[in-house]
Each structure stands twice: as structure tokens, then as C-alpha cells.
CSV table of C-alpha atoms in Angstrom, one decimal:
chain,number,residue,atom,x,y,z
A,158,UNK,CA,0.0,0.0,0.1
A,159,UNK,CA,1.5,3.4,-0.7
A,160,UNK,CA,2.1,5.8,1.7
A,161,UNK,CA,3.1,9.5,1.2
A,162,UNK,CA,4.5,11.7,4.0
A,163,UNK,CA,5.6,15.3,4.1
A,164,UNK,CA,8.1,16.1,7.0
A,165,UNK,CA,9.2,19.6,8.2
A,166,UNK,CA,12.4,19.4,9.9
A,167,UNK,CA,13.4,22.1,12.6
A,168,UNK,CA,17.1,22.6,13.8
A,169,UNK,CA,18.9,24.9,15.9
A,170,UNK,CA,22.7,25.0,16.7
A,171,UNK,CA,22.2,25.8,20.7
A,172,UNK,CA,25.6,25.2,22.4
A,173,UNK,CA,26.9,28.8,22.6
A,174,UNK,CA,23.9,30.9,20.5
A,175,UNK,CA,21.9,33.8,21.9
A,176,UNK,CA,18.4,35.0,21.4
A,177,UNK,CA,18.2,38.3,19.9
A,178,UNK,CA,17.0,39.9,23.3
A,179,UNK,CA,20.4,38.6,24.7
A,180,UNK,CA,19.2,35.7,26.9
A,181,UNK,CA,20.9,32.2,26.9
A,182,UNK,CA,18.8,29.6,24.9
A,183,UNK,CA,17.7,27.3,27.9
A,184,UNK,CA,17.0,23.9,26.6
A,185,UNK,CA,13.3,24.0,28.0
A,186,UNK,CA,12.9,26.6,25.0
A,187,UNK,CA,13.4,23.7,22.5
A,188,UNK,CA,10.2,22.2,23.9
A,189,UNK,CA,6.4,22.9,22.9
A,190,UNK,CA,5.0,26.3,23.4
A,191,UNK,CA,3.0,26.9,26.7
A,192,UNK,CA,-0.4,25.9,25.0
A,193,UNK,CA,0.9,22.3,24.3
A,194,UNK,CA,3.4,21.9,27.2
A,195,UNK,CA,0.3,22.0,29.7
A,196,UNK,CA,-1.6,19.5,27.7
A,197,UNK,CA,-2.1,16.3,29.8
A,198,UNK,CA,-1.5,12.7,28.1
A,199,UNK,CA,-4.5,11.7,26.4
A,200,UNK,CA,-6.1,15.3,26.3
A,201,UNK,CA,-7.1,17.3,23.5
A,202,UNK,CA,-7.1,20.7,22.8
A,203,UNK,CA,-8.5,22.8,19.7
A,204,UNK,CA,-6.3,25.3,17.8
A,205,UNK,CA,-6.7,27.3,14.7
A,206,UNK,CA,-4.3,27.6,11.8
A,207,UNK,CA,-3.1,31.3,11.9
A,208,UNK,CA,-3.7,32.1,8.4
A,209,UNK,CA,-7.4,30.8,8.5
A,210,UNK,CA,-9.2,31.5,11.9
A,211,UNK,CA,-12.1,29.1,10.7
A,212,UNK,CA,-9.5,26.0,10.1
A,213,UNK,CA,-9.8,24.1,13.3
A,214,UNK,CA,-7.1,21.6,14.4
A,215,UNK,CA,-7.5,18.9,17.1
A,216,UNK,CA,-4.0,18.3,19.0
A,217,UNK,CA,-4.0,15.4,21.3
A,218,UNK,CA,-0.7,14.3,23.4
A,219,UNK,CA,0.3,11.0,22.9
A,220,UNK,CA,3.6,11.1,24.8
A,221,UNK,CA,5.1,12.7,28.0
A,222,UNK,CA,8.8,11.8,27.1
A,223,UNK,CA,9.6,12.8,24.4
A,224,UNK,CA,6.9,15.4,23.9
A,225,UNK,CA,4.9,13.9,21.0
A,226,UNK,CA,1.3,15.2,19.7
A,227,UNK,CA,-1.0,14.1,17.1
A,228,UNK,CA,-2.7,16.8,15.2
A,229,UNK,CA,-5.5,16.2,13.2
A,230,UNK,CA,-7.1,18.3,10.2
A,231,UNK,CA,-3.7,20.5,9.9
A,232,UNK,CA,-4.0,20.2,5.8
A,233,UNK,CA,-6.9,20.5,3.6
A,234,UNK,CA,-7.3,17.8,1.1
A,235,UNK,CA,-6.2,20.4,-1.7
A,236,UNK,CA,-3.2,20.9,0.2
A,237,UNK,CA,-2.3,17.4,0.5
A,238,UNK,CA,-3.0,16.9,-3.4
A,239,UNK,CA,-1.0,19.9,-4.3
A,240,UNK,CA,1.9,18.5,-2.3
A,241,UNK,CA,1.7,15.1,-3.7
A,242,UNK,CA,1.6,16.6,-7.0
A,243,UNK,CA,4.4,18.9,-6.9
A,244,UNK,CA,6.5,16.1,-5.6
A,245,UNK,CA,5.8,13.7,-8.2
A,246,UNK,CA,6.7,16.6,-10.9
A,247,UNK,CA,9.9,17.4,-9.3
A,248,UNK,CA,11.5,13.8,-10.2
A,249,UNK,CA,11.4,11.9,-6.9
A,250,UNK,CA,14.7,10.0,-6.3
A,251,UNK,CA,15.5,7.1,-4.3
A,252,UNK,CA,16.3,7.7,-0.7
A,253,UNK,CA,18.1,4.5,0.6
A,254,UNK,CA,19.8,5.1,3.8
A,255,UNK,CA,22.5,2.6,5.1
A,256,UNK,CA,22.9,2.2,8.9
A,257,UNK,CA,25.4,-0.1,10.9
A,258,UNK,CA,27.2,-2.7,8.8
A,259,UNK,CA,25.6,-1.1,5.7
A,260,UNK,CA,22.2,-2.5,6.3
A,261,UNK,CA,19.7,-0.8,4.4
A,262,UNK,CA,17.2,1.2,7.1
A,263,UNK,CA,15.2,3.3,4.5
A,264,UNK,CA,13.6,2.3,1.3
A,265,UNK,CA,11.6,5.0,-0.4
A,266,UNK,CA,11.2,8.0,-2.8
A,267,UNK,CA,11.9,11.4,-1.9
A,268,UNK,CA,11.5,14.9,-3.3
A,269,UNK,CA,12.6,18.1,-1.2
A,270,UNK,CA,10.2,21.0,-1.8
A,271,UNK,CA,11.7,24.6,-0.7
A,272,UNK,CA,8.7,27.5,-0.1
A,273,UNK,CA,11.6,29.6,-2.0
A,274,UNK,CA,11.7,27.5,-5.1
A,275,UNK,CA,8.3,25.7,-5.1
A,276,UNK,CA,5.6,26.4,-7.7
A,277,UNK,CA,3.2,26.4,-4.7
A,278,UNK,CA,5.4,28.8,-2.7
A,279,UNK,CA,2.6,30.8,-1.0
A,280,UNK,CA,0.9,27.3,0.1
A,281,UNK,CA,4.1,26.0,1.5
A,282,UNK,CA,5.0,29.4,3.2
A,283,UNK,CA,1.6,29.6,4.8
A,284,UNK,CA,2.0,26.0,5.9
A,285,UNK,CA,5.4,26.7,7.3
A,286,UNK,CA,4.4,29.8,9.2
A,287,UNK,CA,1.3,28.1,10.7
A,288,UNK,CA,3.5,25.2,11.8
A,289,UNK,CA,5.7,27.5,13.4
A,290,UNK,CA,3.3,29.3,15.2
A,291,UNK,CA,1.4,26.1,16.5
A,292,UNK,CA,4.6,24.0,17.5
A,293,UNK,CA,7.4,26.1,17.9
A,294,UNK,CA,8.4,28.2,21.1
A,295,UNK,CA,8.2,31.8,19.7
A,296,UNK,CA,11.7,32.6,22.0
A,297,UNK,CA,13.2,29.9,19.6
A,298,UNK,CA,12.6,31.5,16.1
A,299,UNK,CA,14.4,34.6,16.8
A,300,UNK,CA,17.9,32.5,17.4
A,301,UNK,CA,20.5,33.3,15.0
A,302,UNK,CA,20.8,29.7,13.9
A,303,UNK,CA,17.3,28.6,13.8
A,304,UNK,CA,16.1,26.9,10.3
A,305,UNK,CA,13.4,24.9,8.6
A,306,UNK,CA,14.6,22.5,6.3
A,307,UNK,CA,12.8,22.1,2.8
A,308,UNK,CA,9.8,20.4,3.2
A,309,UNK,CA,10.8,16.3,2.5
A,310,UNK,CA,8.3,14.3,0.5
A,311,UNK,CA,8.6,10.5,0.9
A,312,UNK,CA,6.6,8.3,-1.0
A,313,UNK,CA,6.8,4.7,0.2
A,314,UNK,CA,5.7,1.7,-2.2
A,315,UNK,CA,5.0,-1.8,-1.3
A,316,UNK,CA,7.9,-3.2,1.0
A,317,UNK,CA,8.9,0.3,1.6
A,318,UNK,CA,10.2,1.1,5.2
A,319,UNK,CA,12.1,3.5,7.6
A,320,UNK,CA,13.4,1.4,10.7
A,321,UNK,CA,13.5,3.1,14.2
A,322,UNK,CA,16.0,6.0,14.3
A,323,UNK,CA,16.7,9.1,15.9
A,324,UNK,CA,16.8,12.4,13.7
A,325,UNK,CA,19.8,13.6,15.8
A,326,UNK,CA,21.4,16.8,16.6
A,327,UNK,CA,21.0,19.5,15.8
A,328,UNK,CA,17.2,18.9,15.1
A,329,UNK,CA,14.7,19.6,17.8
A,330,UNK,CA,11.3,19.2,16.2
A,331,UNK,CA,10.2,16.7,13.5
A,332,UNK,CA,6.3,17.3,11.8
A,333,UNK,CA,5.1,14.5,9.7
A,334,UNK,CA,2.3,15.1,7.6
A,335,UNK,CA,0.4,12.2,6.5
A,336,UNK,CA,-0.7,13.2,2.9
A,337,UNK,CA,-2.8,10.3,1.7
A,338,UNK,CA,-4.4,8.9,4.9
A,339,UNK,CA,-2.4,5.3,4.6
A,340,UNK,CA,0.6,5.8,7.3
A,341,UNK,CA,1.7,5.3,10.8
A,342,UNK,CA,4.7,5.7,12.8
A,343,UNK,CA,5.8,4.1,16.2
A,344,UNK,CA,7.8,5.7,19.0
A,345,UNK,CA,9.3,2.7,20.6
A,346,UNK,CA,10.7,4.6,23.7
A,347,UNK,CA,7.9,7.0,24.0
A,348,UNK,CA,6.9,7.2,27.8
A,349,UNK,CA,2.9,7.1,28.6
A,350,UNK,CA,2.3,7.4,32.3
A,351,UNK,CA,4.7,4.9,34.3
A,352,UNK,CA,4.8,2.4,31.3
A,353,UNK,CA,8.1,1.5,30.5
A,354,UNK,CA,8.1,1.0,26.6
A,355,UNK,CA,11.1,-1.6,27.1
A,356,UNK,CA,8.5,-3.7,28.6
A,357,UNK,CA,6.7,-4.0,25.4
A,358,UNK,CA,9.9,-4.7,23.3
A,359,UNK,CA,10.7,-7.5,25.8
A,360,UNK,CA,7.4,-9.0,25.4
A,361,UNK,CA,7.9,-8.9,21.5
A,362,UNK,CA,5.1,-6.3,20.7
A,363,UNK,CA,5.3,-4.5,17.4
């Protein structure tokens, strides 16, 4: 079954950087903004896209550590179709990542869409700004080395996969948009209350 994802990745070099007002960047600033950080596990919150006050989004906390949220209705059907169409017409290439011992850890097709070069520049810019406003602490967006990578669109054919991995430094936030409704992401080390995720691994859960 085909699956298509669009992924926003946020990165920041924080070792010795300052925000513009002169304050040190504290690690807590890399977490969600106050509206989401106080949301209890399993509870939902209604938000709205800043570019459209009538576009309601439901946010649900699905993990306490790391902070993980499931947002429903972020993209319209038209936006999903536009992103997929632009990715397909931009000559998607094989994305084969190899991990330890040269084992294949990812198998999919990929396209990178930049809001600077996209034919749908306005839509991608609005989406990027809306995601910023909802998920990123505003104190971070003024940091000198704050940046958002071009939108990464992945297409998985039958047998495609991406094994468990860590996005790694200097990324502090990854946003996965499921474009065609056929998708799933597993967070094997996410902490849900007092449940230790390693217990599930030991019992053979998948």
C-alpha cells in the first residue's frame, strides 16, 4: 500500500548561541509552546491555523517523554494533493539510507520542496508559518541559527520502510504530515505515564 509523508524538520545550533534579546537559549525553550506543554496525556485541545481562523485543528498529547502530539486536520485535502503532485513532478529520487554494517535502513522515494523555489510557494509558506506558530516556542524562532529544512516528501511503495531511528542533532522538532491517509509511525521509546516502553519490546510487541 502506498504511503506518502511530508516532513518538516527544525534545527538549531544551541551550544553557544543567544536569542536576539540577549538571553541564553535554555533547553526548555526547545520544547512545545505553553499551549501544548501543559496539555495532559490523552487530552485534546482545539487550535486554529493562524492563516485561517476558521480552520480548526485537534491536538492530542500521545507521549510525555519525548513530547509527542497527534494533530488532526492540519492540511486540507487540496493542500495534500498539491504537495503530492508537486513532489511527483519534481522527479522524486530513491532515498536509500544505510545504517550499521551497511544494512538498508530506509527504502522510499523522496523529493525536497523549498518554499523559495516551489511552484506552490504561497501555500508552502503559509503552512510553514502556521506550523511554526502552533508547535515552535516563539523564543526560538528569533535565534540566529534557527532554520527549517525544505519540506521532505516521501513515497513508500509496497515493501518500503524506515527502521526506528533518531533524527539527531541539531534537530529539535520533526513534524510528519500524512498526505494520503495511509500511514503510521511507531515511537518505541515514548513514555506513557509510568509504562516503560522497553517492557513492550521484551514481550515481543510490534
